[in-house]
mmCIF file of C-alpha atoms in Angstrom:
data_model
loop_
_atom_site.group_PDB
_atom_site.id
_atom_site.type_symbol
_atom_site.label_atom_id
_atom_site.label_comp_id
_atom_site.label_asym_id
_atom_site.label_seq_id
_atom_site.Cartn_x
_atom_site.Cartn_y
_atom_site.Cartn_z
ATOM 1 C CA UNK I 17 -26.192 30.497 4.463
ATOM 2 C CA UNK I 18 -29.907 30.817 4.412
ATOM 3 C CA UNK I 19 -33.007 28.795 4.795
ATOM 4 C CA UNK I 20 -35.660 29.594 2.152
ATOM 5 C CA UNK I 21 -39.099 28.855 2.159
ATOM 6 C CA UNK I 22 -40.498 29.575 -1.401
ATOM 7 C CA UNK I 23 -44.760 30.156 -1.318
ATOM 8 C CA UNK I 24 -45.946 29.965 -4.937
ATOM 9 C CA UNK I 25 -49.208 31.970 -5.839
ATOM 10 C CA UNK I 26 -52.780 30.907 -7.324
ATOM 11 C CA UNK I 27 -53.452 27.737 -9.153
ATOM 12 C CA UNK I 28 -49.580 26.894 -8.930
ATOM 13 C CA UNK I 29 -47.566 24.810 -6.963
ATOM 14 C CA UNK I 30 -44.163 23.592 -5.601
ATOM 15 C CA UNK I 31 -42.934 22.838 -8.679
ATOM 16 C CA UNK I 32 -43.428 26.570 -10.165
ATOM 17 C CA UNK I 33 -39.920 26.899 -8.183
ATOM 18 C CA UNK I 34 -38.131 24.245 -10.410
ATOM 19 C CA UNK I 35 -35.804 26.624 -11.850
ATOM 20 C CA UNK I 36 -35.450 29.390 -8.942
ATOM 21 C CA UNK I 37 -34.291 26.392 -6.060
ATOM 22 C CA UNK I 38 -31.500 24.893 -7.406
ATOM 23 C CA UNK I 39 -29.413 28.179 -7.900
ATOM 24 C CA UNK I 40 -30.200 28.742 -4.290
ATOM 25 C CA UNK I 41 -29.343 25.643 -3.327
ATOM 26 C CA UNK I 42 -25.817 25.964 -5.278
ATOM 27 C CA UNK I 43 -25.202 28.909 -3.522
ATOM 28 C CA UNK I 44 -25.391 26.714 -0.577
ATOM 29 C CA UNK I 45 -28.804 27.829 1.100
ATOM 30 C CA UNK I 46 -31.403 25.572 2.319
ATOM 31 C CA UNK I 47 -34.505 25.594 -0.020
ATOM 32 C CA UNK I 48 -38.096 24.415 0.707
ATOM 33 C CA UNK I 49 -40.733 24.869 -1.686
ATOM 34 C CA UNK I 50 -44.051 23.666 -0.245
ATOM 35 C CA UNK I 51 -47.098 22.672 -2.270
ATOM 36 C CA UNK I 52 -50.163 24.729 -0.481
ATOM 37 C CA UNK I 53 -53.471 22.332 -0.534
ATOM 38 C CA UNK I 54 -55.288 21.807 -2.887
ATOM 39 C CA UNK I 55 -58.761 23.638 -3.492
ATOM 40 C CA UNK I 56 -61.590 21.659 -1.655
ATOM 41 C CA UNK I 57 -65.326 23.383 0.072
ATOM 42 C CA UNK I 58 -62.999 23.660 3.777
ATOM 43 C CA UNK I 59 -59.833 24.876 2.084
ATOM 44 C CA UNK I 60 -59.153 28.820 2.586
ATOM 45 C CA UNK I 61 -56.647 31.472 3.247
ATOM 46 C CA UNK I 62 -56.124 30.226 6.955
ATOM 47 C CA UNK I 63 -55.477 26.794 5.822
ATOM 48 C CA UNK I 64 -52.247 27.970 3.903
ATOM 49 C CA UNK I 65 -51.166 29.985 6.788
ATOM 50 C CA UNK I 66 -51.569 27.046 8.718
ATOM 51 C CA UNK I 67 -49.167 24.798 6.560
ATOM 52 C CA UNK I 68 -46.550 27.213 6.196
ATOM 53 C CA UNK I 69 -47.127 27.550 9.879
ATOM 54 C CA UNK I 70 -46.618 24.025 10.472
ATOM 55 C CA UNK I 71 -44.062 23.743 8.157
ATOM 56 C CA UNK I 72 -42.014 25.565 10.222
ATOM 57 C CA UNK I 73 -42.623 24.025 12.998
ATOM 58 C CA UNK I 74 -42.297 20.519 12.638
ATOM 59 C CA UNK I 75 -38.539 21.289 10.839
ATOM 60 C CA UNK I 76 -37.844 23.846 13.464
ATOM 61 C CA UNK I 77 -36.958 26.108 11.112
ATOM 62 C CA UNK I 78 -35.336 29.577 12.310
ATOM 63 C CA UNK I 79 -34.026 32.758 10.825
ATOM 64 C CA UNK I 80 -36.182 31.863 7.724
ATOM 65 C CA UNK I 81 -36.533 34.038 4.492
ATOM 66 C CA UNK I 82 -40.352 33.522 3.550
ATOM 67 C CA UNK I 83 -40.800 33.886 0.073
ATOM 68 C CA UNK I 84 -44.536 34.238 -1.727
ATOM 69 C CA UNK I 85 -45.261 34.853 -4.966
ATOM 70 C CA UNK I 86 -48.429 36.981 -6.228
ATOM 71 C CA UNK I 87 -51.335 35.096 -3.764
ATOM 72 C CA UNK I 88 -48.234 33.524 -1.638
ATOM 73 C CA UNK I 89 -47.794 37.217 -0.256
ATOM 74 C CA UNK I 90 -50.961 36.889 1.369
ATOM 75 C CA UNK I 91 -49.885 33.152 3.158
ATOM 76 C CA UNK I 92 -46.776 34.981 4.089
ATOM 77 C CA UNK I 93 -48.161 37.506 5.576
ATOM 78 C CA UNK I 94 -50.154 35.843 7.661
ATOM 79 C CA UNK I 95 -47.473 33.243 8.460
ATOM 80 C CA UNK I 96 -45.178 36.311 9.410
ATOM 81 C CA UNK I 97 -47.740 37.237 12.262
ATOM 82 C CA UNK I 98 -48.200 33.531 13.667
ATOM 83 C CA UNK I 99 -44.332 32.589 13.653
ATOM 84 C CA UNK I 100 -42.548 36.118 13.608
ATOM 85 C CA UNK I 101 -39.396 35.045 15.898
ATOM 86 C CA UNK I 102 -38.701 31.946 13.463
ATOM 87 C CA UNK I 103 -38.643 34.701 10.290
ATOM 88 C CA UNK I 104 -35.397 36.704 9.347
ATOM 89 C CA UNK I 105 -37.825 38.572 6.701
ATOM 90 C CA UNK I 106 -40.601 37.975 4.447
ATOM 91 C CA UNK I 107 -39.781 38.621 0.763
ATOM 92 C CA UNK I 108 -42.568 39.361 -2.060
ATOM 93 C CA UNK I 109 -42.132 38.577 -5.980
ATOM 94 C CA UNK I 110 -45.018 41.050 -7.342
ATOM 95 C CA UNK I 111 -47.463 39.994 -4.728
ATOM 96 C CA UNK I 112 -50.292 41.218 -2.740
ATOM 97 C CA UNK I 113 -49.107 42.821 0.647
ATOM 98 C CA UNK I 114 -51.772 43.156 3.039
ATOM 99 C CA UNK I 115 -53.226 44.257 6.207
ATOM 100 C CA UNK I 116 -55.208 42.513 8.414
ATOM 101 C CA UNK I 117 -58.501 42.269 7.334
ATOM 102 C CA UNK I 118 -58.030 42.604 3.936
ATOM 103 C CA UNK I 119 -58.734 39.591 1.746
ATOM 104 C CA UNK I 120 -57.331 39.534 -2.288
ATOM 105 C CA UNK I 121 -60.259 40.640 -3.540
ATOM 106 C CA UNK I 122 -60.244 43.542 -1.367
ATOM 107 C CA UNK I 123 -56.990 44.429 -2.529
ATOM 108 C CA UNK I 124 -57.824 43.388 -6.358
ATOM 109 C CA UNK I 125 -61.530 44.042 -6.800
ATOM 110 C CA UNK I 126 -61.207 43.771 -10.363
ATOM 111 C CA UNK I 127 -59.555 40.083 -9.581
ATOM 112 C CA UNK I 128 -62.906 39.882 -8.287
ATOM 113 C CA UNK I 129 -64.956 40.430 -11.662
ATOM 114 C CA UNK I 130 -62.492 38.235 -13.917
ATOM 115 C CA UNK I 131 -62.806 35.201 -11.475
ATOM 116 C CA UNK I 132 -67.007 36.316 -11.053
ATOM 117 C CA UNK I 133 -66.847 36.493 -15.114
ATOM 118 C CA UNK I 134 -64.982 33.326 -15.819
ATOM 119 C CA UNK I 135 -67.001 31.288 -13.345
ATOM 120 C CA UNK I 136 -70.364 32.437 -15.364
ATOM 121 C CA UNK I 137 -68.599 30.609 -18.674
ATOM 122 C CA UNK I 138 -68.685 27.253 -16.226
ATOM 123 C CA UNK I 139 -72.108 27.433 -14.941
ATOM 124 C CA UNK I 140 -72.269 23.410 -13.920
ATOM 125 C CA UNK I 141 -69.340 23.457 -11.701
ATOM 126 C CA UNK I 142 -68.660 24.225 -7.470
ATOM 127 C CA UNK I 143 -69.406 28.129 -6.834
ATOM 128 C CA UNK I 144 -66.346 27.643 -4.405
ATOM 129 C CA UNK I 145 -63.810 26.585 -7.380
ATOM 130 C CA UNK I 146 -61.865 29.324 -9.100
ATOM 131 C CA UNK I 147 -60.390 27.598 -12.466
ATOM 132 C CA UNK I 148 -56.758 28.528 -14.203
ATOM 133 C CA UNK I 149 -57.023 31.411 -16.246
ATOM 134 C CA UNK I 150 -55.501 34.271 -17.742
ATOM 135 C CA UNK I 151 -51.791 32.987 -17.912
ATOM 136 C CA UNK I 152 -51.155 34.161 -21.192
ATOM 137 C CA UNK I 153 -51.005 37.522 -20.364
ATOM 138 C CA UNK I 154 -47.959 36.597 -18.046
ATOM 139 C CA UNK I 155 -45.303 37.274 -19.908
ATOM 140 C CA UNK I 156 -44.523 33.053 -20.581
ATOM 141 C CA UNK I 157 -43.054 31.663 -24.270
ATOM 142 C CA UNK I 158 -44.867 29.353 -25.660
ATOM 143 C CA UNK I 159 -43.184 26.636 -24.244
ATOM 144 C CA UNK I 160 -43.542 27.520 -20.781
ATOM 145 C CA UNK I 161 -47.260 28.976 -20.959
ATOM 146 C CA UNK I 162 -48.046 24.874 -22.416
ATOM 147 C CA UNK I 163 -46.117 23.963 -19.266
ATOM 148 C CA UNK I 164 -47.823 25.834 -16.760
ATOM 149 C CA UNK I 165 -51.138 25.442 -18.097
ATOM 150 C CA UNK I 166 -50.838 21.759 -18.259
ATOM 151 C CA UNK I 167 -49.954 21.822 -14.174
ATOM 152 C CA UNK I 168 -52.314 24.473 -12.864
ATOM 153 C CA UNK I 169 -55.240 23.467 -10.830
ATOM 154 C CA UNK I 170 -58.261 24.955 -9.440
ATOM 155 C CA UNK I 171 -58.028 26.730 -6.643
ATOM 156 C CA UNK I 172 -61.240 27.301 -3.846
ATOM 157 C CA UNK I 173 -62.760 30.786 -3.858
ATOM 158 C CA UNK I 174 -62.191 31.115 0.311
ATOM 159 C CA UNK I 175 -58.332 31.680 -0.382
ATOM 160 C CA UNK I 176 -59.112 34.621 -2.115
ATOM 161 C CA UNK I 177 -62.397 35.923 -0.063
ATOM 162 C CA UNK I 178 -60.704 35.339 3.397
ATOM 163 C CA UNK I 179 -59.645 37.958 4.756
ATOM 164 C CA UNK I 180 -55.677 37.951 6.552
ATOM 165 C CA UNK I 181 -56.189 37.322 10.076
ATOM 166 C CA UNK I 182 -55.176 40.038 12.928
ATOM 167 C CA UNK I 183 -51.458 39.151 14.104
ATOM 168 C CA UNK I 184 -51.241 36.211 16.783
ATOM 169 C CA UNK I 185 -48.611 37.515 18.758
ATOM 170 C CA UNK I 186 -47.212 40.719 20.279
ATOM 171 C CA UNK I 187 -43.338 40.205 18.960
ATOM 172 C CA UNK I 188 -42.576 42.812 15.635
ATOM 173 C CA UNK I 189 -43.744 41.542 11.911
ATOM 174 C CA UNK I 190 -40.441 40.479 10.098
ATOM 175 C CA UNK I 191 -39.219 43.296 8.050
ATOM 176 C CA UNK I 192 -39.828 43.027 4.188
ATOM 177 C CA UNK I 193 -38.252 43.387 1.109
ATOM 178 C CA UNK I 194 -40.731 43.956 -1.945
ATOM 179 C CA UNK I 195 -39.283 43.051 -5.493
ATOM 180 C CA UNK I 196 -41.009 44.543 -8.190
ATOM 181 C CA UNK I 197 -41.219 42.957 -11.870
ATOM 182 C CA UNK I 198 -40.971 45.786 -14.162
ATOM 183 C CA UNK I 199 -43.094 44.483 -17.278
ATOM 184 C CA UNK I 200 -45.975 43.236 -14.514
ATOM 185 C CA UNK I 201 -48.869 45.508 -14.520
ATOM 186 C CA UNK I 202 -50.796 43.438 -12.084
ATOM 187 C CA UNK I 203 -48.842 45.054 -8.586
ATOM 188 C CA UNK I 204 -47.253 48.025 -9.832
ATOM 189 C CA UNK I 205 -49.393 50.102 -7.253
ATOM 190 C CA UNK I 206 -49.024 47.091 -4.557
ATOM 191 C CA UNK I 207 -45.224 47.911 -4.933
ATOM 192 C CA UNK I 208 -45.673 51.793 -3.658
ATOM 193 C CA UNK I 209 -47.794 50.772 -0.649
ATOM 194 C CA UNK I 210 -44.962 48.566 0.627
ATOM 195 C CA UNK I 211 -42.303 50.779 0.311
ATOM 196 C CA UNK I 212 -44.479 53.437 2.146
ATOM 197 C CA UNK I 213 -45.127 51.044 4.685
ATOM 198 C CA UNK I 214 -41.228 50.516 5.275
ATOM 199 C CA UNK I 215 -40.137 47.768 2.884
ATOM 200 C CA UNK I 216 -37.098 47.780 1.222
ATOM 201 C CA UNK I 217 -38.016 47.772 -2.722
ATOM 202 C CA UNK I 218 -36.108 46.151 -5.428
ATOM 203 C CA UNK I 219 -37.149 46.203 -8.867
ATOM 204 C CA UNK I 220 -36.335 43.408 -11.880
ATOM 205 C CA UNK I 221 -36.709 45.388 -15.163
ATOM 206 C CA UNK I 222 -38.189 43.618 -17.576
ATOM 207 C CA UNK I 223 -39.506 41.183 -15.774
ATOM 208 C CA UNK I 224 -42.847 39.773 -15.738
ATOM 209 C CA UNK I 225 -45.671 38.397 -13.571
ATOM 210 C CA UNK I 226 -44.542 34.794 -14.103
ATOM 211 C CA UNK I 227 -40.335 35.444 -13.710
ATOM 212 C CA UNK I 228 -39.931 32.501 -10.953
ATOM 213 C CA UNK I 229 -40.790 30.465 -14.861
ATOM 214 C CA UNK I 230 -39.704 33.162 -17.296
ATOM 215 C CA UNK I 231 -36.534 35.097 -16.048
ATOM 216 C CA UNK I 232 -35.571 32.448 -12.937
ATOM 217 C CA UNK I 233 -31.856 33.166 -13.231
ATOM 218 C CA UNK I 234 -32.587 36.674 -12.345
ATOM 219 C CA UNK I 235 -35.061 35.928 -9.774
ATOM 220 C CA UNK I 236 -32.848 33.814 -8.249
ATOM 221 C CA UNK I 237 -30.120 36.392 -8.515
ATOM 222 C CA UNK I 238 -32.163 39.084 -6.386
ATOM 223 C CA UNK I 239 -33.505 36.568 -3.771
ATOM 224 C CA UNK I 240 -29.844 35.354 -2.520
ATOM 225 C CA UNK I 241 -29.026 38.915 -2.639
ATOM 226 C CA UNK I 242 -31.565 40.034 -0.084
ATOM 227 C CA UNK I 243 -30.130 38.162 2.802
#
């Protein structure tokens, strides 16, 4: 059986894994699903690293399937290059897949403008806070959209204007498996530059952005199958 560690993406957190962990865990794997910290002026790209970093190290956690979702591809990542002998293989649910040096916005300039054009509606708040938005074109009912909404929380700018560190170490970066959601439009190009890169791509048709919520059976279907 396998140990997964499940990295949820911007203004989420552990709990956007509700319904993806326990068919894991009936299958019989071991399933972690980590809250990253909360947004705050010091709190950045290299801070998540550094909790899924630590993470694995204070559980001594070995031959680990790293899971991130949409921004959790970029903690990954990173996380891959600081721990890479502890990682089986890093796994990412329609979500960025970087190189070092590239920050989200690099990868998503136009990320950039909606986050630049929704912090000009909130003129009196932190420059370094980046509020919930945009969920409802994520492919969630109505049920789930009121669920998610009601959870998300800001997030600070830094995690998406930090760019991914180089690697830390000289052993090989896990290999990766890239799983496509077929109704996303938000990494349907992200999905071509792993597979050139060498990742093994899956694809869930109809899926979209927000599946770990929307189609979790499924997700969890594909994720115990890539081990």
């Amino acid at each position: 059986m396998a140990t997964f560690v499940l990295v949820h993406g911007s203004w989420l957190g552990g709990w956007a894994w509700e319904r993806v962990a326990p068919r894991l865990r009936e299958s019989g794997h071991t399933v972690m699903c980590p809250s990253l910290a909360p947004a705050g002026p010091r709190v950045g790209l290299r801070t998540h690293i550094a909790e899924i970093v630590a993470l694995i190290d204070r559980h001594a956690l070995t031959d680990v399937t790293l899971v991130g979702h949409s921004y959790g591809g970029m903690v990954i990542t990173g996380a891959g290059y600081e721990r890479p002998q502890h990682i089986r293989q890093l796994v990412y649910l329609d979500a960025f897949f970087p190189s070092p040096g590239q920050s989200a916005f690099d990868l998503q300039p136009v990320l950039r403008d909606a986050c630049d054009a929704a912090a000009a509606l909130r003129p009196e708040q932190e420059a370094w806070l980046i509020h919930p938005f945009g969920f409802e074109t994520m492919g969630l009912a109505a049920a789930d959209l009121e669920w998610v909404t009601a959870r998300a929380r800001p997030l600070s700018r830094a995690t998406h204007e930090e760019p991914l560190p180089e690697p830390a170490s000289g052993h090989p970066h896990p290999p990766a498996t890239y799983i496509r959601f077929g109704d996303s439009p938000f990494f349907a190009d992200t999905a071509n530059t792993a597979l050139r890169r060498g990742a093994r791509l899956l694809t869930i048709e109809g899926a979209a952005h927000m599946a770990p919520i929307s189609d979790h059976e499924r997700v969890g279907a594909v994720l115990g199958r890539t081990i």
